mmCIF file of C-alpha atoms in Angstrom:
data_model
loop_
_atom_site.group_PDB
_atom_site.id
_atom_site.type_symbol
_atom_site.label_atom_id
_atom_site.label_comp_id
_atom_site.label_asym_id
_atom_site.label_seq_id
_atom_site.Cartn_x
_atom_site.Cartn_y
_atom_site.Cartn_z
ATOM 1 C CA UNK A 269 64.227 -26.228 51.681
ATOM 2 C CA UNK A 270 62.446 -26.472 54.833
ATOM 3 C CA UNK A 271 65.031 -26.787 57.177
ATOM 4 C CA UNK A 272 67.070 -23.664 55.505
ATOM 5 C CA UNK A 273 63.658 -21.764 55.756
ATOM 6 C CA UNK A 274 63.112 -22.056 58.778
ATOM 7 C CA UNK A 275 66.415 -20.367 59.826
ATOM 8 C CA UNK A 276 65.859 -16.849 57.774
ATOM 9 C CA UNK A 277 62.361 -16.846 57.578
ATOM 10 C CA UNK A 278 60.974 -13.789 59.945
ATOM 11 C CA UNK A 279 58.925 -15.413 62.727
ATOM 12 C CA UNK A 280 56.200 -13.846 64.619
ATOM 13 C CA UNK A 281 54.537 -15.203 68.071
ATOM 14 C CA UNK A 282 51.508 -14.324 69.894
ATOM 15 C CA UNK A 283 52.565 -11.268 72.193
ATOM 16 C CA UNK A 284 49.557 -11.088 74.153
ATOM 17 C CA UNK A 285 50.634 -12.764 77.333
ATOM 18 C CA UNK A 286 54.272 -13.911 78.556
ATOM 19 C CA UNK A 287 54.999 -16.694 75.699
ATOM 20 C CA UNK A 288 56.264 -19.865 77.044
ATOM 21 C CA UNK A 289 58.354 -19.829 73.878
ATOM 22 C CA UNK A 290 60.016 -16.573 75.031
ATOM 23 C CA UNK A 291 60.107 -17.710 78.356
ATOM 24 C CA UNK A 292 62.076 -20.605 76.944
ATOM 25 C CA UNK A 293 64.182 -18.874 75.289
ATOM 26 C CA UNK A 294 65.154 -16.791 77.985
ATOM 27 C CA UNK A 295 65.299 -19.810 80.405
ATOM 28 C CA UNK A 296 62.629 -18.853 83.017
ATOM 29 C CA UNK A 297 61.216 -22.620 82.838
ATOM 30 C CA UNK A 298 57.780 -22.744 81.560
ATOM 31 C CA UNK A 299 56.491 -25.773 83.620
ATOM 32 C CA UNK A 300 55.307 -27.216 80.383
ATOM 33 C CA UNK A 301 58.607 -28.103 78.078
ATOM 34 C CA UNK A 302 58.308 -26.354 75.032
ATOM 35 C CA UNK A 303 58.765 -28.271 71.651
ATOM 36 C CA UNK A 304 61.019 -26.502 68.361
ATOM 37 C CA UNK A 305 61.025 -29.156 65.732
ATOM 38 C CA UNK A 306 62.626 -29.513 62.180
ATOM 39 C CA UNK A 307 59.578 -30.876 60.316
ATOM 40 C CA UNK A 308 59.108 -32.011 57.029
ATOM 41 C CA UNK A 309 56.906 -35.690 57.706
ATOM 42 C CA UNK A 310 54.045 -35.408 55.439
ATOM 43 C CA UNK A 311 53.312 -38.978 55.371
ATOM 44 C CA UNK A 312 53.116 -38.481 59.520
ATOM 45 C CA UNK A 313 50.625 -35.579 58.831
ATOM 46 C CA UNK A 314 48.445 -37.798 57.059
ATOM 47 C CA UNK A 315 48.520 -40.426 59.753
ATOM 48 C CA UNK A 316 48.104 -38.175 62.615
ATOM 49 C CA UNK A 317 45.281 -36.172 61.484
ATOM 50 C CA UNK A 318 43.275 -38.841 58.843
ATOM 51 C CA UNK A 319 43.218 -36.024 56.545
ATOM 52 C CA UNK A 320 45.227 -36.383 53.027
ATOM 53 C CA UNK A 321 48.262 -34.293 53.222
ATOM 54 C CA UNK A 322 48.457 -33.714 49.618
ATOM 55 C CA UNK A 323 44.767 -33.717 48.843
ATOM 56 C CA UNK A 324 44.156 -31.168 51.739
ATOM 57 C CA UNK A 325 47.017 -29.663 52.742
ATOM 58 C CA UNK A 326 45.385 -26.570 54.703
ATOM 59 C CA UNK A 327 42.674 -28.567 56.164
ATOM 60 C CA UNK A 328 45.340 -31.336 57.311
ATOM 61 C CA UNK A 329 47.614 -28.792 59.004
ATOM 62 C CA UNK A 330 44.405 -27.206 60.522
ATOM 63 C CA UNK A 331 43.495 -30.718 62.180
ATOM 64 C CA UNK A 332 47.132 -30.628 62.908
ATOM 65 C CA UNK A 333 47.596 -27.509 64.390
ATOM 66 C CA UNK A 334 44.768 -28.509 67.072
ATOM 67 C CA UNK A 335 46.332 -32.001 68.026
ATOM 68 C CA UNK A 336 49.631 -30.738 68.445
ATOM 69 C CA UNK A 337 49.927 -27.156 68.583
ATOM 70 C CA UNK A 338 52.753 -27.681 70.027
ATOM 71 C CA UNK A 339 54.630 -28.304 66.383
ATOM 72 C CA UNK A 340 53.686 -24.365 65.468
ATOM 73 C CA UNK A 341 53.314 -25.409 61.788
ATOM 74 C CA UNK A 342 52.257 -23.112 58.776
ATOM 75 C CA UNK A 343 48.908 -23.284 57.525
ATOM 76 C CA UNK A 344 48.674 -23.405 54.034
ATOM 77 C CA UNK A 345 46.463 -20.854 52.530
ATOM 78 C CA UNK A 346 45.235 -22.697 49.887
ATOM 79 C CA UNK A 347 43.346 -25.865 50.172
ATOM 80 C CA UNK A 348 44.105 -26.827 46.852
ATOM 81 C CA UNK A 349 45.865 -30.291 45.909
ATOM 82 C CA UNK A 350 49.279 -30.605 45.495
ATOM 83 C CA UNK A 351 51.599 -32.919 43.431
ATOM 84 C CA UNK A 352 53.140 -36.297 45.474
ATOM 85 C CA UNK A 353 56.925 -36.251 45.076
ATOM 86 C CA UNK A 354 58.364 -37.624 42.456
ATOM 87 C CA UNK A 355 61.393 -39.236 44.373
ATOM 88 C CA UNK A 356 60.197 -42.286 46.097
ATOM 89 C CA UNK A 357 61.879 -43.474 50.110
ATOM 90 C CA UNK A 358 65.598 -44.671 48.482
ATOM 91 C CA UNK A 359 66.181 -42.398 45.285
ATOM 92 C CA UNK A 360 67.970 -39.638 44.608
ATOM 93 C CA UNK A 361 70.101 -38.965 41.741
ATOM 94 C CA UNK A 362 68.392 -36.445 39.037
ATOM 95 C CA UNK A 363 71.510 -36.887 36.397
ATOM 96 C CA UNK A 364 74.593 -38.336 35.629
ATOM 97 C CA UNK A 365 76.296 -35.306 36.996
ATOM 98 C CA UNK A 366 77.452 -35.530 40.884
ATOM 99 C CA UNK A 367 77.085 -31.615 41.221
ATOM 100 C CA UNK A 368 73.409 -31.708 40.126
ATOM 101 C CA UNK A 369 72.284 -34.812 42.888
ATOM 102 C CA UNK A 370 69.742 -34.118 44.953
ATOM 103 C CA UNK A 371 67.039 -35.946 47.235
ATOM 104 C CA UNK A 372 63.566 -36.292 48.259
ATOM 105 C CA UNK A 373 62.938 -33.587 51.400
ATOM 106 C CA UNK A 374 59.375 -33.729 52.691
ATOM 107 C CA UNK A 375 56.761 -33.340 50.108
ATOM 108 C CA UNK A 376 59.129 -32.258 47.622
ATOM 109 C CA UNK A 377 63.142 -32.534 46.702
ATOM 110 C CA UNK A 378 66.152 -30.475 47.931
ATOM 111 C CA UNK A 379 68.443 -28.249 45.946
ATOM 112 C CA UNK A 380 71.507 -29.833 44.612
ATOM 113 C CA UNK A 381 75.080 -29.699 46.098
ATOM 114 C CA UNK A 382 76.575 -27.632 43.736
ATOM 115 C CA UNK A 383 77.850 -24.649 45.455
ATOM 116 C CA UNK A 384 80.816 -22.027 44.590
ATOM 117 C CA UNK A 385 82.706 -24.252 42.581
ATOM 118 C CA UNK A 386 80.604 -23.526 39.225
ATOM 119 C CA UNK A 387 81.765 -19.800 40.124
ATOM 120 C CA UNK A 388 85.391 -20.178 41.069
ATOM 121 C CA UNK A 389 87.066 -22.597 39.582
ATOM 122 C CA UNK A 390 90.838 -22.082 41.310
ATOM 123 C CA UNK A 391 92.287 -20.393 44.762
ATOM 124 C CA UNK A 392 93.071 -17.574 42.488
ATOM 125 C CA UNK A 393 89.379 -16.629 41.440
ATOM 126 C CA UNK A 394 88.637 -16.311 45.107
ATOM 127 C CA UNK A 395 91.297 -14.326 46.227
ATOM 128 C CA UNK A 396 90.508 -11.974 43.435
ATOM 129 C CA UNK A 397 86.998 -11.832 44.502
ATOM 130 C CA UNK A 398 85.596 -8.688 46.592
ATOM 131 C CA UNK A 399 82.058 -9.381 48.468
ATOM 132 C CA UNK A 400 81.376 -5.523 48.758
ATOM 133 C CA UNK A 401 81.744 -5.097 45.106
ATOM 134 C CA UNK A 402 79.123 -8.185 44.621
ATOM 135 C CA UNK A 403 76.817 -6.646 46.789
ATOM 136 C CA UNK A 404 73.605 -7.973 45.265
ATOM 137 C CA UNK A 405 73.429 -11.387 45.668
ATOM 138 C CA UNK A 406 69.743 -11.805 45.091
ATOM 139 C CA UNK A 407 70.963 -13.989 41.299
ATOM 140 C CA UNK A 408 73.622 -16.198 43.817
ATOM 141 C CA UNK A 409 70.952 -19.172 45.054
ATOM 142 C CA UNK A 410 73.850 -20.901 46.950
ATOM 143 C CA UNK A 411 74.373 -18.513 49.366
ATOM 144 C CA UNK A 412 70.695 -19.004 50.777
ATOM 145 C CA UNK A 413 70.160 -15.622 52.402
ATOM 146 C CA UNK A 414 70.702 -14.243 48.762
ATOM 147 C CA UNK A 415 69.944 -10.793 49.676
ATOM 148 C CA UNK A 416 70.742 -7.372 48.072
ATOM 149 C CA UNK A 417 73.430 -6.446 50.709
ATOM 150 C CA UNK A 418 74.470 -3.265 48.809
ATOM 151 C CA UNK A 419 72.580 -0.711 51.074
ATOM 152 C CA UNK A 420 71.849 -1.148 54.844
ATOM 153 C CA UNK A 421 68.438 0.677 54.343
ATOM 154 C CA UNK A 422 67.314 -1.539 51.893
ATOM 155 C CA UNK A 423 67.977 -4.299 54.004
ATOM 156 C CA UNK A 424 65.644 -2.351 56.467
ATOM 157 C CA UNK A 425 63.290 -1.808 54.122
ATOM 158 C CA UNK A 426 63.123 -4.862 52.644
ATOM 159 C CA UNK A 427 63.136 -6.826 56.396
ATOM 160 C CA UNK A 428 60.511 -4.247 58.471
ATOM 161 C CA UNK A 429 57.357 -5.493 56.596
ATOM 162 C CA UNK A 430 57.203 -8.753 58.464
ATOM 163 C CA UNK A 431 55.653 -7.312 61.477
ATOM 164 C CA UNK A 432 53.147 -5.078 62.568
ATOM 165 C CA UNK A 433 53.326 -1.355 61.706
ATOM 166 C CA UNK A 434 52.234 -0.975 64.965
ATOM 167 C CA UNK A 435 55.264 -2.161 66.918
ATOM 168 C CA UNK A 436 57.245 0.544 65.762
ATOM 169 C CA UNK A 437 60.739 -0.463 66.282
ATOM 170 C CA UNK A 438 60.277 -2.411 69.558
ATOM 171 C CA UNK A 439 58.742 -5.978 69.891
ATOM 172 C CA UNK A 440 56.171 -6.503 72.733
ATOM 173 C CA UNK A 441 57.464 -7.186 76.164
ATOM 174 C CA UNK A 442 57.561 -11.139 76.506
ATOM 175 C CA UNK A 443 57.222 -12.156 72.918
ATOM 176 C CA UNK A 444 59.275 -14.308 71.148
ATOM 177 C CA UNK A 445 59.156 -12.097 67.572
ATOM 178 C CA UNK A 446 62.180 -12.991 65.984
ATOM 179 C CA UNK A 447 64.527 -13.061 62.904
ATOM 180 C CA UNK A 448 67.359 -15.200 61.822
ATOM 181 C CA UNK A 449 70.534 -15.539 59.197
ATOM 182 C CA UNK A 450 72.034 -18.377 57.708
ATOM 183 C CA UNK A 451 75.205 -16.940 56.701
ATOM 184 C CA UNK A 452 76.181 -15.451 60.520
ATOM 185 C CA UNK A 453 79.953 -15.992 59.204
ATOM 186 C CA UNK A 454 81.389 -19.258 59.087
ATOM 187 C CA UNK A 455 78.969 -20.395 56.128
ATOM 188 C CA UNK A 456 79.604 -17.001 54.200
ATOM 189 C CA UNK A 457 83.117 -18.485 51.818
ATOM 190 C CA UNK A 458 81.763 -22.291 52.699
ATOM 191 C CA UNK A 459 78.344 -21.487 50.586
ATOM 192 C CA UNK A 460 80.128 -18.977 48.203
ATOM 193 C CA UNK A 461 83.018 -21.050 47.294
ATOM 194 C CA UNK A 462 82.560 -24.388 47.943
ATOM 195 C CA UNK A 463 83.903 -27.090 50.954
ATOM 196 C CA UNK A 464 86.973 -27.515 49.088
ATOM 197 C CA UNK A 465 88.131 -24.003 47.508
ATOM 198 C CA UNK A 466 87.037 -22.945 51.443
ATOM 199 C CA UNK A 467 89.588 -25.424 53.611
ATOM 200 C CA UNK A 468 92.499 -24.799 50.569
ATOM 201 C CA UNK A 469 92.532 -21.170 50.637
ATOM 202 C CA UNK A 470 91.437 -20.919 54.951
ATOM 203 C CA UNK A 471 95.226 -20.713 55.532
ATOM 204 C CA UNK A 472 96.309 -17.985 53.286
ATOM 205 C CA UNK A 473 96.702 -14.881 54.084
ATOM 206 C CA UNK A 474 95.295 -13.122 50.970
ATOM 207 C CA UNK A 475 92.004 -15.096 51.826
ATOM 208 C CA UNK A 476 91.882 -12.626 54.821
ATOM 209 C CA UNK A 477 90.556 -9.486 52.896
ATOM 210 C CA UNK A 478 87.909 -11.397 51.508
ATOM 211 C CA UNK A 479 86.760 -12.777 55.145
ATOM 212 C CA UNK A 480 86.906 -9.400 56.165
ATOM 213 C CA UNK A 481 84.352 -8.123 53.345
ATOM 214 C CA UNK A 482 82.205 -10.470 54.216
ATOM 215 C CA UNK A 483 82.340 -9.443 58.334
ATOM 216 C CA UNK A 484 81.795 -6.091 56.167
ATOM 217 C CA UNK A 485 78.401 -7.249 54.863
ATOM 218 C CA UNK A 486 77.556 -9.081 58.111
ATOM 219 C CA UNK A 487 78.072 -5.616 60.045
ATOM 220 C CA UNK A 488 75.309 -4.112 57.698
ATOM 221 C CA UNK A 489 73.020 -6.961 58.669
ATOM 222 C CA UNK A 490 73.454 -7.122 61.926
ATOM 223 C CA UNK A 491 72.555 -3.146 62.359
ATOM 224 C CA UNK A 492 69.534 -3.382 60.616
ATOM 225 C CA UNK A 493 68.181 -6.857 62.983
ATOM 226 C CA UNK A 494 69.190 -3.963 65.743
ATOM 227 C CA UNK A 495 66.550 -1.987 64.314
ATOM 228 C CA UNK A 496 63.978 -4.981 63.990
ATOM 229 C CA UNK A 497 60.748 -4.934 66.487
ATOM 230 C CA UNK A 498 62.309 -8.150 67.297
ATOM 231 C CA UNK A 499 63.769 -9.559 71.036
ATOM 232 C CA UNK A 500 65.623 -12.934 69.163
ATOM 233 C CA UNK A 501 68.020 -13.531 66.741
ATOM 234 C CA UNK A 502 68.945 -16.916 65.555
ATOM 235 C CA UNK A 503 72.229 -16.925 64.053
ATOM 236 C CA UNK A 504 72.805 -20.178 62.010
ATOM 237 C CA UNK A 505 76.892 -21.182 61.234
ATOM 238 C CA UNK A 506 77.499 -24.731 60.608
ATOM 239 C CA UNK A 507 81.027 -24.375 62.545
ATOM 240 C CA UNK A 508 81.011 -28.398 63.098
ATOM 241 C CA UNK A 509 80.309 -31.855 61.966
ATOM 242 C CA UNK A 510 79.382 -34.775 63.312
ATOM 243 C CA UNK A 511 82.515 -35.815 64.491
ATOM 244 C CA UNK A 512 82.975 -32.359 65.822
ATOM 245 C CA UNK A 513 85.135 -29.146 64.728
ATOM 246 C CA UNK A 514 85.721 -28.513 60.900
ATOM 247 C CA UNK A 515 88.399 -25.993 61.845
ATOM 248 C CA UNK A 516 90.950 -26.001 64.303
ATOM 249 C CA UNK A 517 90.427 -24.009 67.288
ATOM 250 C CA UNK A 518 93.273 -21.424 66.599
ATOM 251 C CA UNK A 519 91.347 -20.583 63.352
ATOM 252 C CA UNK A 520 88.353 -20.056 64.744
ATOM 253 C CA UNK A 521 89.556 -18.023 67.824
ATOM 254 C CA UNK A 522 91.513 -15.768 65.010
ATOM 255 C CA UNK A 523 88.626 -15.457 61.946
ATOM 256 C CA UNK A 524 85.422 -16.507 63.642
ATOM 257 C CA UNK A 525 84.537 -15.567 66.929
ATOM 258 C CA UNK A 526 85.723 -12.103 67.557
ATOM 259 C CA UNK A 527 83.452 -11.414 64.834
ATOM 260 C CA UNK A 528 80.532 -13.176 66.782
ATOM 261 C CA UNK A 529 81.534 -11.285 70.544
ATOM 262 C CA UNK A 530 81.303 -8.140 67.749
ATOM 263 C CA UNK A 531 78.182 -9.181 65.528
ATOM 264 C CA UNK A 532 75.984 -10.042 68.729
ATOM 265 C CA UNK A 533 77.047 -7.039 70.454
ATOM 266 C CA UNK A 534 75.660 -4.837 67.955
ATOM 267 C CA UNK A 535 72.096 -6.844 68.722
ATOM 268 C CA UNK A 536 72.766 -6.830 73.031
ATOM 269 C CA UNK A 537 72.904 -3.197 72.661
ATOM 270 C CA UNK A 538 69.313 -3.033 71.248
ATOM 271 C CA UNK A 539 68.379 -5.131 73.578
ATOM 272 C CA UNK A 540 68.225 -8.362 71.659
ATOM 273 C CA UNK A 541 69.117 -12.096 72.706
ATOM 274 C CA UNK A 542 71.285 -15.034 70.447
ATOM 275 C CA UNK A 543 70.112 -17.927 69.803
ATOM 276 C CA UNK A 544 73.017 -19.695 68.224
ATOM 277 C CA UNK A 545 72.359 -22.857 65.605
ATOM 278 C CA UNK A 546 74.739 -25.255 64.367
ATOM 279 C CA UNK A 547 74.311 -28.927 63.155
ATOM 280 C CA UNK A 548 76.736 -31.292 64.041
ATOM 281 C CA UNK A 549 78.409 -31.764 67.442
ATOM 282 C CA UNK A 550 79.148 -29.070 69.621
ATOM 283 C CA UNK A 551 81.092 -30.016 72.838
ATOM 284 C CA UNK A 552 84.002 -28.463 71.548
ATOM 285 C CA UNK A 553 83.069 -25.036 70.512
ATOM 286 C CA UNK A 554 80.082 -24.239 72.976
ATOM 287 C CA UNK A 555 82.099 -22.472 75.360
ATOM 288 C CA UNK A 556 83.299 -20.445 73.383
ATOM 289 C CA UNK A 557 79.975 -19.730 71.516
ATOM 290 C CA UNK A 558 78.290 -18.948 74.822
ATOM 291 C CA UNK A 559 81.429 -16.691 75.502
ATOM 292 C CA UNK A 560 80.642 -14.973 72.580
ATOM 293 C CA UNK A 561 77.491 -13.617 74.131
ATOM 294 C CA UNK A 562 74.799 -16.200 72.834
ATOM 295 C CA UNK A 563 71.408 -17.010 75.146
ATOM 296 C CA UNK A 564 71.959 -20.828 73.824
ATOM 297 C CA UNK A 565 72.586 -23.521 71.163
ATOM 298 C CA UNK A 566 70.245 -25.510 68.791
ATOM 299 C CA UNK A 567 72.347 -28.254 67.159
ATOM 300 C CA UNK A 568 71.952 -31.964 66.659
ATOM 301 C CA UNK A 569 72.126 -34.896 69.028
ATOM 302 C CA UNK A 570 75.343 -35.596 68.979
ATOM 303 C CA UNK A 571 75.901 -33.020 71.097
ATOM 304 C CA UNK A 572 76.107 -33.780 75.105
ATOM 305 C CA UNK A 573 74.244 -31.412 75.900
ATOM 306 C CA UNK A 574 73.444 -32.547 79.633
ATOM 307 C CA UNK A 575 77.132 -31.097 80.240
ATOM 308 C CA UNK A 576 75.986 -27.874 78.549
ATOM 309 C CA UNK A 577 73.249 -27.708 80.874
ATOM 310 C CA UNK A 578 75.842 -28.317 84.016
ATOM 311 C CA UNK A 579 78.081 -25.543 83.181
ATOM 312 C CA UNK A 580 75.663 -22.824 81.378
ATOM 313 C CA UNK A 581 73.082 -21.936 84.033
ATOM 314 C CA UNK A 582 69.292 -22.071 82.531
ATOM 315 C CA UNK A 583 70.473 -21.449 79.279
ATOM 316 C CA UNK A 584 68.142 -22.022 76.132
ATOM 317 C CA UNK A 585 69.694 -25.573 74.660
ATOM 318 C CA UNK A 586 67.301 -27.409 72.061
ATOM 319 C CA UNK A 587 68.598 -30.583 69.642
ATOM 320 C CA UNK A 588 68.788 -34.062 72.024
ATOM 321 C CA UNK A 589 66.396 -35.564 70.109
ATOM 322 C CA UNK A 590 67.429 -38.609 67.744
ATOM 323 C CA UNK A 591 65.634 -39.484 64.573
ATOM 324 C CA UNK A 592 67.618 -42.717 64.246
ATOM 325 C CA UNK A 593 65.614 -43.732 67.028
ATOM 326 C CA UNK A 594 62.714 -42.580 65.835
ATOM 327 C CA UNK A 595 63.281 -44.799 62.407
ATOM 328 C CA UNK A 596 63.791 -47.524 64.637
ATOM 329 C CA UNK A 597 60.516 -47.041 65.842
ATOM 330 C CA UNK A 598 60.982 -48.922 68.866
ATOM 331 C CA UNK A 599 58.439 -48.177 71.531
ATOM 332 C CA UNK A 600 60.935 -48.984 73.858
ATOM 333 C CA UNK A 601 63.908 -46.948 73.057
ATOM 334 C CA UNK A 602 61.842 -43.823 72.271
ATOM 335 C CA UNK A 603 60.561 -43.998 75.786
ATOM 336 C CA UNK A 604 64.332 -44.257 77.072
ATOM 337 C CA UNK A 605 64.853 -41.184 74.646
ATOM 338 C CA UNK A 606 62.276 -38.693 75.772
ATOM 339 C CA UNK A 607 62.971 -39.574 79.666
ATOM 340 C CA UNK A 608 66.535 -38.643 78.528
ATOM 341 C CA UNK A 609 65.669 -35.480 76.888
ATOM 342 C CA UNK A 610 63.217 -34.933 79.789
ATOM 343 C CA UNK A 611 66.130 -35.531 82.295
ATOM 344 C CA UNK A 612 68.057 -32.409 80.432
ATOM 345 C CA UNK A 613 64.866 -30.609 80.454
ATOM 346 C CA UNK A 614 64.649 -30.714 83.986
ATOM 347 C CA UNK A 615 68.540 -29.197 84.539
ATOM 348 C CA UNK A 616 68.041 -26.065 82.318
ATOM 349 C CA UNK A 617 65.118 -23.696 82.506
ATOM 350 C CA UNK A 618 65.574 -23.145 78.882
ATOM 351 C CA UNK A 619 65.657 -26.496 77.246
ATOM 352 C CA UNK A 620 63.368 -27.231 74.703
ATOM 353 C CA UNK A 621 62.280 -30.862 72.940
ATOM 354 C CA UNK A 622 63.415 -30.935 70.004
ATOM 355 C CA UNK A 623 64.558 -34.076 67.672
ATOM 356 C CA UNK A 624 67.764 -32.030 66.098
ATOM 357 C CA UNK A 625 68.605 -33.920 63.333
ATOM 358 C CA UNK A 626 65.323 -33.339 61.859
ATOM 359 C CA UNK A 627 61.969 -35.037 61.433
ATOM 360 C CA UNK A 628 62.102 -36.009 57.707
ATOM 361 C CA UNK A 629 59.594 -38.011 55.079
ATOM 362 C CA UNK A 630 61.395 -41.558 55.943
ATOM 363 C CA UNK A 631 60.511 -41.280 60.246
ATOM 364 C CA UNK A 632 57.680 -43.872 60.666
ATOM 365 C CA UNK A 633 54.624 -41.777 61.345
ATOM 366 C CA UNK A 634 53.954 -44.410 64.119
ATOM 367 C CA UNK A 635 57.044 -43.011 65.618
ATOM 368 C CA UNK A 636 56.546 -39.646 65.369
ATOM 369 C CA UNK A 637 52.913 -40.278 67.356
ATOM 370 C CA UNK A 638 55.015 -42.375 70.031
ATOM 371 C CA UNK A 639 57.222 -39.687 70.444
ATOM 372 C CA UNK A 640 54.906 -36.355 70.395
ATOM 373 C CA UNK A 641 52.352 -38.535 73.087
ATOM 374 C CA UNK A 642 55.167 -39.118 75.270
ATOM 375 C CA UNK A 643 56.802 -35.624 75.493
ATOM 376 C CA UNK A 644 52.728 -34.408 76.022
ATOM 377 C CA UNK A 645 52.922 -37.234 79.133
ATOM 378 C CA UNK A 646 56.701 -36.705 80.311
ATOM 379 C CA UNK A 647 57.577 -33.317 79.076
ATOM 380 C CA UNK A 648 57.092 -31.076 82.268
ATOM 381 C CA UNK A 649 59.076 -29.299 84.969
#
């Protein structure tokens, strides 16, 4: 889906001049406050261009792209039509079986919830299981980056297409060229075995050896985004919920981030910056992810992240943004919310708008106009 996409897809930025993006990013405080948005609002493309979304997708985005370039959406190559969903605004369930329900997600549907439990179906089954002998998991789905992990080089090979031969192994000075990973290493036995096979086997010992085959596989990945023509890495791990930390902090300090400090300190010795994403709320782990050595956090709004701002000088910080206000649509209280997110901006050279838990098919398209106008009025250092 688009929001999983957008996390390992390769990204590449104009490197001509110093990118306010990378500038951003490394929080130098482009006077204009840049915008990274979780989009999938075709209904709101259609309204803010006058173009059909689904009866001209290219030449919508195209309209799009010049209203608000600040977005940075795809363009389609095709202008070809393409099929409305076939979930309407309040349905969801595809069969009788809970496993199998999905949802509509922008112009189409998301994948279904079913995760490691159709592959290990006791604590046993995942203690016996070795990630190193898997190795290919290109026919696993459910572990999103489902990658061939078996040989470093192929990872290489199979990443170093995505940008210009010409780069060689360096990205241009004051570009934001970047790559990213879902599975940095909290999501690894969440995805591959399920939320509930995960928490019972988290405090037994024999589920350490298969952690550690999986920081095995991570340590491949994380040498060949060294050798990227890249300056960024995001590094996706949903460590929290809403209400805050899934683990307790002793498990995390033990299993989790030593293998971040270790991870990102294979990319700081190329010469590469973290960008750490997480969705849920952050307060109590973003210490220790900054301590880990990352340039900032993406995550959702219920994260304070004016406090982040106070105690993590310039750093890049992105997510304040509220889509519950936005379905609301209340020209009132969006105002109130972009002067707050402008507020933040102006504390941290890095900040960037951003409505973190996603602008999806059911925000009012009147809203998302309200609120793109106002951060084009507000949005400035």
């Amino acid at each position: 889906d688009t929001a999983t996409t957008e996390i390992y897809t390769l990204s590449l930025h104009d490197a001509s001049d110093l990118d306010p993006i990378y500038e951003s990013y490394m929080g130098l405080g482009p006077r204009r406050m840049q915008h990274w948005e979780h989009w999938s609002d075709p209904d709101a493309e259609t309204y803010l261009t006058g173009i059909d979304y689904y009866e001209h997708p290219r030449e919508c985005r195209l309209r799009l792209r010049e209203l608000y370039p600040q977005l940075g959406l795809g363009i389609p190559a095709s202008d070809n039509p393409i099929p409305r969903p076939r979930l309407g605004l309040d349905e969801g369930q595809c069969s009788s079986d809970p496993d199998h329900h999905s949802v509509r997600w922008g112009d189409t549907e998301t994948g279904t919830y079913q995760h490691g439990e159709a592959f290990f179906p006791s604590a046993e089954e995942v203690f016996a299981f070795s990630p190193l002998a898997k190795g290919d998991f290109r026919d696993w789905g459910h572990v999103v980056n489902a990658w061939d992990f078996s040989s470093e080089e192929g990872l290489y090979n199979m990443l170093r297409p995505a940008y210009p031969v010409e780069w060689g192994d360096k990205a241009p000075e004051g570009s934001a060229a970047s790559c990213g990973f879902y599975n940095t290493f909290f999501m690894w036995p969440l995805l591959t075995f399920g939320w509930e096979l995960f928490l019972e086997c988290s405090l037994d010992e024999r589920f350490e050896p298969v952690l550690e085959e999986f920081a095995e596989i991570n340590r491949r990945v994380f040498r060949t985004f060294a050798r990227l023509p890249v300056n960024f890495v995001v590094c996706h791990d949903d460590i929290v919920i809403t209400r805050g930390p899934v683990c307790s902090p002793a498990w995390m300090k033990k299993h989790v981030f030593p293998r971040y400090e270790e991870f990102w300190s294979i990319l700081k010795a190329a010469g590469k910056e973290v960008l750490f994403m997480s969705d849920g709320r952050m307060d109590a782990y973003a210490d220790d992810v900054m301590a880990c050595g990352a340039r900032g956090i993406i995550s959702e709004p219920y994260t304070d992240y004016k406090t982040i701002a106070r105690k993590h000088e310039n750093c890049f910080i992105a997510g304040e943004g509220d889509n519950r206000v936005l379905k609301r649509n209340d020209p009132a209280e969006i105002r109130d919310m972009v002067e707050s997110m402008v507020a933040t901006g102006r504390m941290s050279g890095g900040y960037m708008m951003c409505i973190g838990n996603h602008i999806p098919y059911n925000v009012p398209p009147e809203a998302v106009k309200r609120y793109l106008d106002l951060s084009g009025e507000l949005a400035h250092r």
